């Protein structure tokens, strides 16, 4: 018993020994080298390793698309470029609905190559590679990788010309006046005398910590597992086993206390078995793989098909069972042993015997939490599921008289299975939607998704009020119980609620599941939000004059997920009203290529960095002041540049976004 407790405690500590990820992203890792391919030619190679779930865009993208991989040569003494930037690697091309074009990009790895012809006795080439990277939830600002190489050319070549391009000369002049204090340099360049560029990273992290988003996510996953376990208890594979198992433990021992102790150990063994299953999922796939599942179209298609299979199983088309030899072997082993091992094997037998009912529920739970990107989600979900499943065995052992009052097995358990089948079928569409958006098929636009959900929940409502029957229900003509009828009416009402969404109504209750509004082909609803400013200092001045908080939207022309947030969240009437009337909204485009009047050279992380464009400036503001570098990124500040409500990233949950705005307004009024 002590050994079981120690094992259980160790597993719990393992589950919760995880910390939250930082806001700063670093998904692409470049190494730069030069290669002399002949006495008169060199290649500059940029080799990238790309994290799972991320991709780097290729060269030559259209100007209204995402950031292309582009080479910029600042110094070219004794060399001339040969052709443009080339790439080596597997290029993927897919049509993207948001941009209305084919997007070309690389996953896992890529090498970009720029060739130069040596024209002088010595050479000096210096510049930088600019690239863009995204995953399905966020995008990086245009990022640069610098290079600086010198070398010897042919002995009979002329001396290298002492020339640099105009941009480099300006940068060099600016470099002479740069200081080590990057914040002070940036502030001086923009004329900041009020501390608007002063970093607030610690304050922002404290506010994000106060939100306990990670803890809330863990609690949500645990509660979802708990609900799944309670539903599994009332299925035909588990409920009839409870009284038999409890009676067995109470009768096989003359000591009633020992019988209760054995039943509690049985329940604890169930918890350990399912918790180990959840931990195994994390260990097998690894943390990075689980995070990548939410952005992987192939996995989402697989999960969709898996949930459809589970739904059809619950509908009674076929039964999912494990090989009977597995159950027999474990059962025989349990009969031939004694003590703690015997009880543990009996619990393991239950997990095998009840698989036809618990398997689809466990599968749905693991699919949902795995694609949420939470590393320990499977273990936490399985912990909740196992506690709920084991609880009846323990309670009925402690209070045997409750068994007489418990409902008997009957057709109501089949009703639960059918209802779960409808729910799994509805959620299967969610995962297919992710794949559809990723590949740009256009098969599951928003109105198609809503039409299918209207049909699914309409049929669920008809089933619950007794107007629809399945083969597994038998020939019973009895009326459905009152609770079922009430739930059926709610399901029918939910179907009717979604009908206006076919013409573009927001339908906030399903916005977290349905495809974004921009996929709607026929939309009578128009409530777009446009920022008042695209300049930080101008927005701050307006906020001070009007007495309003500032909502900063760090975005990009090539940010797909920024457009999704604008289409799916900003079009909500309540959100649009707040953004238009209660805030000074400013959108800062980190990929704006408009050159600055004069390049700004700053020190960042111990290295000199040159800000050449307006986009560079806003990207630096995001990193230096707020400690983040991915878009979309939203932060609410007062007219002095102080944060009011933490930060918000890509999440199309309208209620969460509204809470974020309300918190900022509330703190501003204080």
Short mmCIF file of N, CA and C in Angstrom, two decimals, residues 186-322:
data_model
loop_
_atom_site.label_atom_id
_atom_site.label_comp_id
_atom_site.label_asym_id
_atom_site.label_seq_id
_atom_site.Cartn_x
_atom_site.Cartn_y
_atom_site.Cartn_z
N UNK A 186 16.59 54.65 -29.01
CA UNK A 186 15.29 54.66 -29.69
C UNK A 186 14.46 55.84 -29.24
N UNK A 187 14.48 56.11 -27.93
CA UNK A 187 13.71 57.23 -27.40
C UNK A 187 14.19 58.54 -27.99
N UNK A 188 15.50 58.71 -28.10
CA UNK A 188 16.05 59.94 -28.65
C UNK A 188 15.65 60.12 -30.11
N UNK A 189 15.67 59.03 -30.87
CA UNK A 189 15.36 59.11 -32.29
C UNK A 189 13.91 59.52 -32.53
N UNK A 190 12.99 59.08 -31.66
CA UNK A 190 11.57 59.41 -31.87
C UNK A 190 11.15 60.62 -31.06
N UNK A 191 12.08 61.26 -30.40
CA UNK A 191 11.75 62.45 -29.63
C UNK A 191 10.96 62.15 -28.37
N UNK A 192 11.17 61.01 -27.77
CA UNK A 192 10.42 60.61 -26.59
C UNK A 192 10.99 61.27 -25.33
N UNK A 193 10.17 62.05 -24.68
CA UNK A 193 10.59 62.66 -23.41
C UNK A 193 9.69 62.24 -22.26
N UNK A 194 8.75 61.31 -22.53
CA UNK A 194 7.79 60.91 -21.49
C UNK A 194 7.93 59.46 -21.08
N UNK A 195 8.93 58.76 -21.60
CA UNK A 195 9.14 57.37 -21.22
C UNK A 195 8.22 56.39 -21.92
N UNK A 196 7.69 56.76 -23.09
CA UNK A 196 6.77 55.86 -23.78
C UNK A 196 7.46 54.61 -24.29
N UNK A 197 8.80 54.67 -24.45
CA UNK A 197 9.55 53.52 -24.92
C UNK A 197 10.18 52.74 -23.76
N UNK A 198 9.94 53.16 -22.54
CA UNK A 198 10.52 52.49 -21.38
C UNK A 198 10.00 51.06 -21.27
N UNK A 199 10.86 50.06 -21.13
CA UNK A 199 10.39 48.66 -21.04
C UNK A 199 9.45 48.43 -19.86
N UNK A 200 8.41 47.64 -20.10
CA UNK A 200 7.45 47.27 -19.04
C UNK A 200 7.29 45.75 -19.03
N UNK A 201 8.36 45.05 -19.36
CA UNK A 201 8.29 43.59 -19.49
C UNK A 201 7.91 42.93 -18.17
N UNK A 202 8.53 43.37 -17.06
CA UNK A 202 8.25 42.77 -15.76
C UNK A 202 6.81 42.99 -15.35
N UNK A 203 6.32 44.23 -15.55
CA UNK A 203 4.92 44.52 -15.19
C UNK A 203 3.95 43.68 -16.02
N UNK A 204 4.28 43.54 -17.31
CA UNK A 204 3.40 42.78 -18.20
C UNK A 204 3.38 41.30 -17.81
N UNK A 205 4.56 40.75 -17.50
CA UNK A 205 4.62 39.35 -17.10
C UNK A 205 3.89 39.12 -15.78
N UNK A 206 3.98 40.09 -14.88
CA UNK A 206 3.25 39.97 -13.61
C UNK A 206 1.75 39.93 -13.85
N UNK A 207 1.28 40.79 -14.75
CA UNK A 207 -0.16 40.80 -15.07
C UNK A 207 -0.58 39.51 -15.75
N UNK A 208 0.25 39.03 -16.68
CA UNK A 208 -0.06 37.74 -17.31
C UNK A 208 -0.08 36.62 -16.29
N UNK A 209 0.83 36.72 -15.30
CA UNK A 209 0.84 35.73 -14.23
C UNK A 209 -0.41 35.80 -13.38
N UNK A 210 -0.89 37.03 -13.14
CA UNK A 210 -2.12 37.20 -12.36
C UNK A 210 -3.30 36.57 -13.05
N UNK A 211 -3.24 36.51 -14.40
CA UNK A 211 -4.36 35.92 -15.13
C UNK A 211 -4.42 34.42 -14.96
N UNK A 212 -3.26 33.81 -14.57
CA UNK A 212 -3.21 32.37 -14.35
C UNK A 212 -3.75 31.60 -15.55
N UNK A 213 -3.39 32.06 -16.76
CA UNK A 213 -3.92 31.40 -17.94
C UNK A 213 -3.48 29.96 -18.03
N UNK A 214 -2.22 29.70 -17.64
CA UNK A 214 -1.74 28.32 -17.69
C UNK A 214 -2.50 27.45 -16.72
N UNK A 215 -2.70 27.99 -15.48
CA UNK A 215 -3.41 27.22 -14.46
C UNK A 215 -4.85 26.99 -14.88
N UNK A 216 -5.50 28.05 -15.45
CA UNK A 216 -6.87 27.89 -15.89
C UNK A 216 -6.97 26.84 -16.98
N UNK A 217 -5.98 26.82 -17.87
CA UNK A 217 -5.99 25.82 -18.93
C UNK A 217 -5.88 24.42 -18.34
N UNK A 218 -5.01 24.25 -17.35
CA UNK A 218 -4.85 22.95 -16.71
C UNK A 218 -6.14 22.54 -15.99
N UNK A 219 -6.78 23.50 -15.32
CA UNK A 219 -8.03 23.21 -14.62
C UNK A 219 -9.10 22.80 -15.63
N UNK A 220 -9.15 23.52 -16.77
CA UNK A 220 -10.13 23.20 -17.79
C UNK A 220 -9.93 21.77 -18.30
N UNK A 221 -8.68 21.40 -18.58
CA UNK A 221 -8.39 20.06 -19.07
C UNK A 221 -8.75 19.02 -18.01
N UNK A 222 -8.43 19.31 -16.74
CA UNK A 222 -8.76 18.38 -15.66
C UNK A 222 -10.28 18.20 -15.56
N UNK A 223 -11.02 19.31 -15.62
CA UNK A 223 -12.48 19.22 -15.52
C UNK A 223 -13.07 18.49 -16.72
N UNK A 224 -12.48 18.70 -17.90
CA UNK A 224 -12.94 17.99 -19.09
C UNK A 224 -12.75 16.49 -18.92
N UNK A 225 -11.60 16.10 -18.35
CA UNK A 225 -11.36 14.69 -18.07
C UNK A 225 -12.33 14.15 -17.03
N UNK A 226 -12.63 14.99 -16.02
CA UNK A 226 -13.56 14.58 -14.97
C UNK A 226 -14.95 14.31 -15.54
N UNK A 227 -15.40 15.21 -16.41
CA UNK A 227 -16.72 15.03 -17.05
C UNK A 227 -16.71 13.77 -17.91
N UNK A 228 -15.63 13.57 -18.66
CA UNK A 228 -15.53 12.36 -19.48
C UNK A 228 -15.59 11.09 -18.65
N UNK A 229 -14.91 11.11 -17.50
CA UNK A 229 -14.94 9.95 -16.62
C UNK A 229 -16.33 9.69 -16.05
N UNK A 230 -17.04 10.76 -15.68
CA UNK A 230 -18.40 10.59 -15.15
C UNK A 230 -19.33 10.03 -16.22
N UNK A 231 -19.16 10.49 -17.46
CA UNK A 231 -19.99 9.95 -18.54
C UNK A 231 -19.68 8.47 -18.76
N UNK A 232 -18.39 8.11 -18.65
CA UNK A 232 -18.01 6.71 -18.84
C UNK A 232 -18.62 5.81 -17.77
N UNK A 233 -18.76 6.35 -16.55
CA UNK A 233 -19.34 5.56 -15.46
C UNK A 233 -20.73 5.07 -15.81
N UNK A 234 -21.49 5.91 -16.52
CA UNK A 234 -22.90 5.59 -16.79
C UNK A 234 -23.10 4.87 -18.12
N UNK A 235 -22.04 4.28 -18.66
CA UNK A 235 -22.17 3.50 -19.89
C UNK A 235 -22.42 2.03 -19.56
N UNK A 236 -22.94 1.26 -20.52
CA UNK A 236 -23.26 -0.16 -20.26
C UNK A 236 -22.05 -1.02 -19.92
N UNK A 237 -20.83 -0.55 -20.22
CA UNK A 237 -19.64 -1.35 -19.96
C UNK A 237 -19.10 -1.17 -18.55
N UNK A 238 -19.51 -0.11 -17.86
CA UNK A 238 -18.94 0.19 -16.55
C UNK A 238 -19.97 0.09 -15.43
N UNK A 239 -21.15 0.69 -15.63
CA UNK A 239 -22.12 0.76 -14.54
C UNK A 239 -22.50 -0.60 -13.97
N UNK A 240 -22.80 -1.62 -14.80
CA UNK A 240 -23.17 -2.92 -14.22
C UNK A 240 -22.04 -3.59 -13.44
N UNK A 241 -20.78 -3.21 -13.71
CA UNK A 241 -19.64 -3.84 -13.04
C UNK A 241 -19.46 -3.32 -11.62
N UNK A 242 -19.93 -2.10 -11.35
CA UNK A 242 -19.68 -1.46 -10.05
C UNK A 242 -20.23 -2.28 -8.88
N UNK A 243 -21.53 -2.64 -8.86
CA UNK A 243 -22.04 -3.40 -7.70
C UNK A 243 -21.37 -4.76 -7.54
N UNK A 244 -21.06 -5.43 -8.68
CA UNK A 244 -20.41 -6.74 -8.58
C UNK A 244 -19.02 -6.62 -7.97
N UNK A 245 -18.27 -5.61 -8.39
CA UNK A 245 -16.90 -5.43 -7.90
C UNK A 245 -16.89 -5.07 -6.42
N UNK A 246 -17.74 -4.11 -6.03
CA UNK A 246 -17.79 -3.68 -4.63
C UNK A 246 -18.21 -4.84 -3.73
N UNK A 247 -19.24 -5.59 -4.16
CA UNK A 247 -19.70 -6.74 -3.37
C UNK A 247 -18.60 -7.79 -3.22
N UNK A 248 -17.82 -7.97 -4.29
CA UNK A 248 -16.73 -8.95 -4.25
C UNK A 248 -15.72 -8.58 -3.17
N UNK A 249 -15.32 -7.32 -3.12
CA UNK A 249 -14.32 -6.90 -2.14
C UNK A 249 -14.87 -6.98 -0.71
N UNK A 250 -16.15 -6.64 -0.53
CA UNK A 250 -16.72 -6.64 0.81
C UNK A 250 -16.96 -8.05 1.33
N UNK A 251 -17.25 -9.00 0.42
CA UNK A 251 -17.58 -10.36 0.83
C UNK A 251 -16.37 -11.27 0.94
N UNK A 252 -15.29 -10.94 0.16
CA UNK A 252 -14.17 -11.87 0.15
C UNK A 252 -13.32 -11.75 1.42
N UNK A 253 -13.52 -10.70 2.18
CA UNK A 253 -12.77 -10.52 3.42
C UNK A 253 -13.71 -10.49 4.61
N UNK A 254 -13.35 -11.24 5.66
CA UNK A 254 -14.16 -11.23 6.88
C UNK A 254 -14.04 -9.89 7.59
N UNK A 255 -12.91 -9.21 7.36
CA UNK A 255 -12.69 -7.90 7.96
C UNK A 255 -13.27 -6.84 7.03
N UNK A 256 -14.34 -6.18 7.49
CA UNK A 256 -15.00 -5.18 6.64
C UNK A 256 -14.05 -4.04 6.28
N UNK A 257 -13.20 -3.64 7.25
CA UNK A 257 -12.25 -2.55 6.99
C UNK A 257 -11.28 -2.92 5.88
N UNK A 258 -10.86 -4.21 5.89
CA UNK A 258 -9.94 -4.64 4.83
C UNK A 258 -10.64 -4.65 3.48
N UNK A 259 -11.92 -5.01 3.46
CA UNK A 259 -12.66 -5.00 2.21
C UNK A 259 -12.78 -3.58 1.66
N UNK A 260 -13.04 -2.62 2.55
CA UNK A 260 -13.12 -1.22 2.11
C UNK A 260 -11.75 -0.75 1.62
N UNK A 261 -10.69 -1.19 2.34
CA UNK A 261 -9.34 -0.79 1.95
C UNK A 261 -8.99 -1.35 0.57
N UNK A 262 -9.41 -2.59 0.31
CA UNK A 262 -9.15 -3.20 -1.00
C UNK A 262 -9.89 -2.46 -2.11
N UNK A 263 -11.13 -2.07 -1.81
CA UNK A 263 -11.92 -1.35 -2.82
C UNK A 263 -11.30 0.01 -3.12
N UNK A 264 -10.80 0.70 -2.08
CA UNK A 264 -10.14 1.98 -2.29
C UNK A 264 -8.85 1.79 -3.10
N UNK A 265 -8.11 0.71 -2.78
CA UNK A 265 -6.89 0.40 -3.54
C UNK A 265 -7.23 0.13 -5.01
N UNK A 266 -8.35 -0.54 -5.23
CA UNK A 266 -8.82 -0.82 -6.59
C UNK A 266 -9.07 0.49 -7.34
N UNK A 267 -9.73 1.43 -6.67
CA UNK A 267 -9.98 2.74 -7.28
C UNK A 267 -8.68 3.48 -7.56
N UNK A 268 -7.73 3.43 -6.59
CA UNK A 268 -6.44 4.10 -6.78
C UNK A 268 -5.67 3.47 -7.94
N UNK A 269 -5.81 2.15 -8.12
CA UNK A 269 -5.13 1.47 -9.22
C UNK A 269 -5.66 1.96 -10.57
N UNK A 270 -6.97 2.20 -10.63
CA UNK A 270 -7.56 2.73 -11.87
C UNK A 270 -6.95 4.09 -12.19
N UNK A 271 -6.81 4.93 -11.16
CA UNK A 271 -6.22 6.26 -11.35
C UNK A 271 -4.79 6.14 -11.88
N UNK A 272 -4.01 5.24 -11.27
CA UNK A 272 -2.61 5.07 -11.68
C UNK A 272 -2.53 4.59 -13.13
N UNK A 273 -3.38 3.65 -13.51
CA UNK A 273 -3.34 3.08 -14.87
C UNK A 273 -3.59 4.16 -15.92
N UNK A 274 -4.65 4.94 -15.72
CA UNK A 274 -4.98 5.97 -16.71
C UNK A 274 -3.99 7.13 -16.67
N UNK A 275 -3.46 7.45 -15.50
CA UNK A 275 -2.46 8.51 -15.40
C UNK A 275 -1.18 8.11 -16.14
N UNK A 276 -0.78 6.85 -15.99
CA UNK A 276 0.39 6.36 -16.72
C UNK A 276 0.15 6.44 -18.23
N UNK A 277 -1.10 6.15 -18.65
CA UNK A 277 -1.44 6.26 -20.07
C UNK A 277 -1.24 7.69 -20.56
N UNK A 278 -1.71 8.66 -19.78
CA UNK A 278 -1.55 10.06 -20.17
C UNK A 278 -0.09 10.48 -20.23
N UNK A 279 0.71 10.04 -19.24
CA UNK A 279 2.13 10.36 -19.24
C UNK A 279 2.84 9.69 -20.41
N UNK A 280 2.40 8.48 -20.75
CA UNK A 280 3.03 7.76 -21.86
C UNK A 280 2.82 8.50 -23.18
N UNK A 281 1.62 9.10 -23.36
CA UNK A 281 1.35 9.86 -24.58
C UNK A 281 2.36 11.00 -24.72
N UNK A 282 2.60 11.71 -23.60
CA UNK A 282 3.56 12.82 -23.64
C UNK A 282 4.97 12.33 -23.92
N UNK A 283 5.37 11.22 -23.26
CA UNK A 283 6.73 10.72 -23.42
C UNK A 283 6.97 10.17 -24.82
N UNK A 284 5.95 9.52 -25.39
CA UNK A 284 6.11 8.92 -26.72
C UNK A 284 6.24 9.99 -27.80
N UNK A 285 5.32 10.96 -27.74
CA UNK A 285 5.31 11.98 -28.79
C UNK A 285 6.32 13.09 -28.51
N UNK A 286 6.57 13.38 -27.22
CA UNK A 286 7.48 14.48 -26.89
C UNK A 286 6.73 15.79 -26.83
N UNK A 287 7.29 16.73 -26.06
CA UNK A 287 6.62 18.01 -25.84
C UNK A 287 6.45 18.79 -27.15
N UNK A 288 7.49 18.87 -27.95
CA UNK A 288 7.41 19.65 -29.18
C UNK A 288 6.42 19.06 -30.16
N UNK A 289 6.34 17.72 -30.20
CA UNK A 289 5.39 17.08 -31.12
C UNK A 289 3.95 17.36 -30.72
N UNK A 290 3.68 17.33 -29.41
CA UNK A 290 2.33 17.62 -28.96
C UNK A 290 1.94 19.06 -29.29
N UNK A 291 2.88 19.98 -29.12
CA UNK A 291 2.60 21.37 -29.46
C UNK A 291 2.36 21.52 -30.96
N UNK A 292 3.06 20.72 -31.75
CA UNK A 292 2.93 20.83 -33.21
C UNK A 292 1.63 20.22 -33.72
N UNK A 293 0.97 19.35 -32.94
CA UNK A 293 -0.25 18.69 -33.41
C UNK A 293 -1.33 19.71 -33.76
N UNK A 294 -1.41 20.79 -32.96
CA UNK A 294 -2.47 21.76 -33.20
C UNK A 294 -2.30 22.48 -34.52
N UNK A 295 -1.10 22.46 -35.10
CA UNK A 295 -0.85 23.17 -36.35
C UNK A 295 -0.56 22.22 -37.50
N UNK A 296 -0.79 20.93 -37.32
CA UNK A 296 -0.47 19.95 -38.34
C UNK A 296 -1.75 19.45 -38.99
N UNK A 297 -1.89 19.72 -40.29
CA UNK A 297 -3.12 19.37 -40.99
C UNK A 297 -3.33 17.86 -41.07
N UNK A 298 -2.25 17.10 -41.27
CA UNK A 298 -2.37 15.64 -41.40
C UNK A 298 -2.94 15.04 -40.12
N UNK A 299 -2.40 15.47 -38.98
CA UNK A 299 -2.90 14.96 -37.71
C UNK A 299 -4.35 15.35 -37.49
N UNK A 300 -4.73 16.55 -37.89
CA UNK A 300 -6.12 16.98 -37.70
C UNK A 300 -7.08 16.16 -38.55
N UNK A 301 -6.65 15.79 -39.77
CA UNK A 301 -7.48 14.91 -40.59
C UNK A 301 -7.62 13.54 -39.92
N UNK A 302 -6.51 13.03 -39.40
CA UNK A 302 -6.54 11.74 -38.71
C UNK A 302 -7.48 11.79 -37.51
N UNK A 303 -7.39 12.87 -36.73
CA UNK A 303 -8.25 13.00 -35.55
C UNK A 303 -9.72 13.09 -35.96
N UNK A 304 -9.97 13.79 -37.06
CA UNK A 304 -11.35 13.89 -37.55
C UNK A 304 -11.91 12.51 -37.87
N UNK A 305 -11.15 11.71 -38.63
CA UNK A 305 -11.60 10.36 -38.98
C UNK A 305 -11.74 9.49 -37.75
N UNK A 306 -10.83 9.66 -36.78
CA UNK A 306 -10.89 8.88 -35.55
C UNK A 306 -12.18 9.16 -34.79
N UNK A 307 -12.55 10.44 -34.67
CA UNK A 307 -13.77 10.79 -33.95
C UNK A 307 -15.01 10.31 -34.70
N UNK A 308 -14.97 10.31 -36.03
CA UNK A 308 -16.10 9.78 -36.80
C UNK A 308 -16.27 8.29 -36.52
N UNK A 309 -15.15 7.56 -36.46
CA UNK A 309 -15.20 6.12 -36.14
C UNK A 309 -15.79 5.92 -34.75
N UNK A 310 -15.34 6.71 -33.77
CA UNK A 310 -15.86 6.61 -32.41
C UNK A 310 -17.37 6.89 -32.39
N UNK A 311 -17.79 7.91 -33.14
CA UNK A 311 -19.21 8.26 -33.17
C UNK A 311 -20.05 7.11 -33.74
N UNK A 312 -19.58 6.53 -34.85
CA UNK A 312 -20.31 5.42 -35.47
C UNK A 312 -20.37 4.22 -34.52
N UNK A 313 -19.31 4.03 -33.73
CA UNK A 313 -19.31 2.95 -32.74
C UNK A 313 -20.39 3.19 -31.68
N UNK A 314 -20.50 4.41 -31.21
CA UNK A 314 -21.53 4.73 -30.22
C UNK A 314 -22.94 4.63 -30.81
N UNK A 315 -23.06 4.90 -32.12
CA UNK A 315 -24.37 4.79 -32.77
C UNK A 315 -24.79 3.33 -32.94
N UNK A 316 -23.87 2.38 -32.71
CA UNK A 316 -24.21 0.97 -32.77
C UNK A 316 -23.90 0.30 -34.09
N UNK A 317 -23.18 0.98 -34.99
CA UNK A 317 -22.85 0.36 -36.28
C UNK A 317 -21.91 -0.81 -36.07
N UNK A 318 -20.95 -0.66 -35.18
CA UNK A 318 -20.04 -1.75 -34.81
C UNK A 318 -19.55 -1.46 -33.40
N UNK A 319 -18.82 -2.41 -32.82
CA UNK A 319 -18.33 -2.26 -31.45
C UNK A 319 -16.81 -2.33 -31.44
N UNK A 320 -16.20 -1.36 -30.79
CA UNK A 320 -14.74 -1.36 -30.64
C UNK A 320 -14.36 -2.22 -29.45
N UNK A 321 -13.63 -3.29 -29.68
CA UNK A 321 -13.21 -4.17 -28.59
C UNK A 321 -11.74 -4.53 -28.76
N UNK A 322 -11.09 -4.73 -27.65
CA UNK A 322 -9.72 -5.22 -27.68
C UNK A 322 -9.73 -6.73 -27.83
#
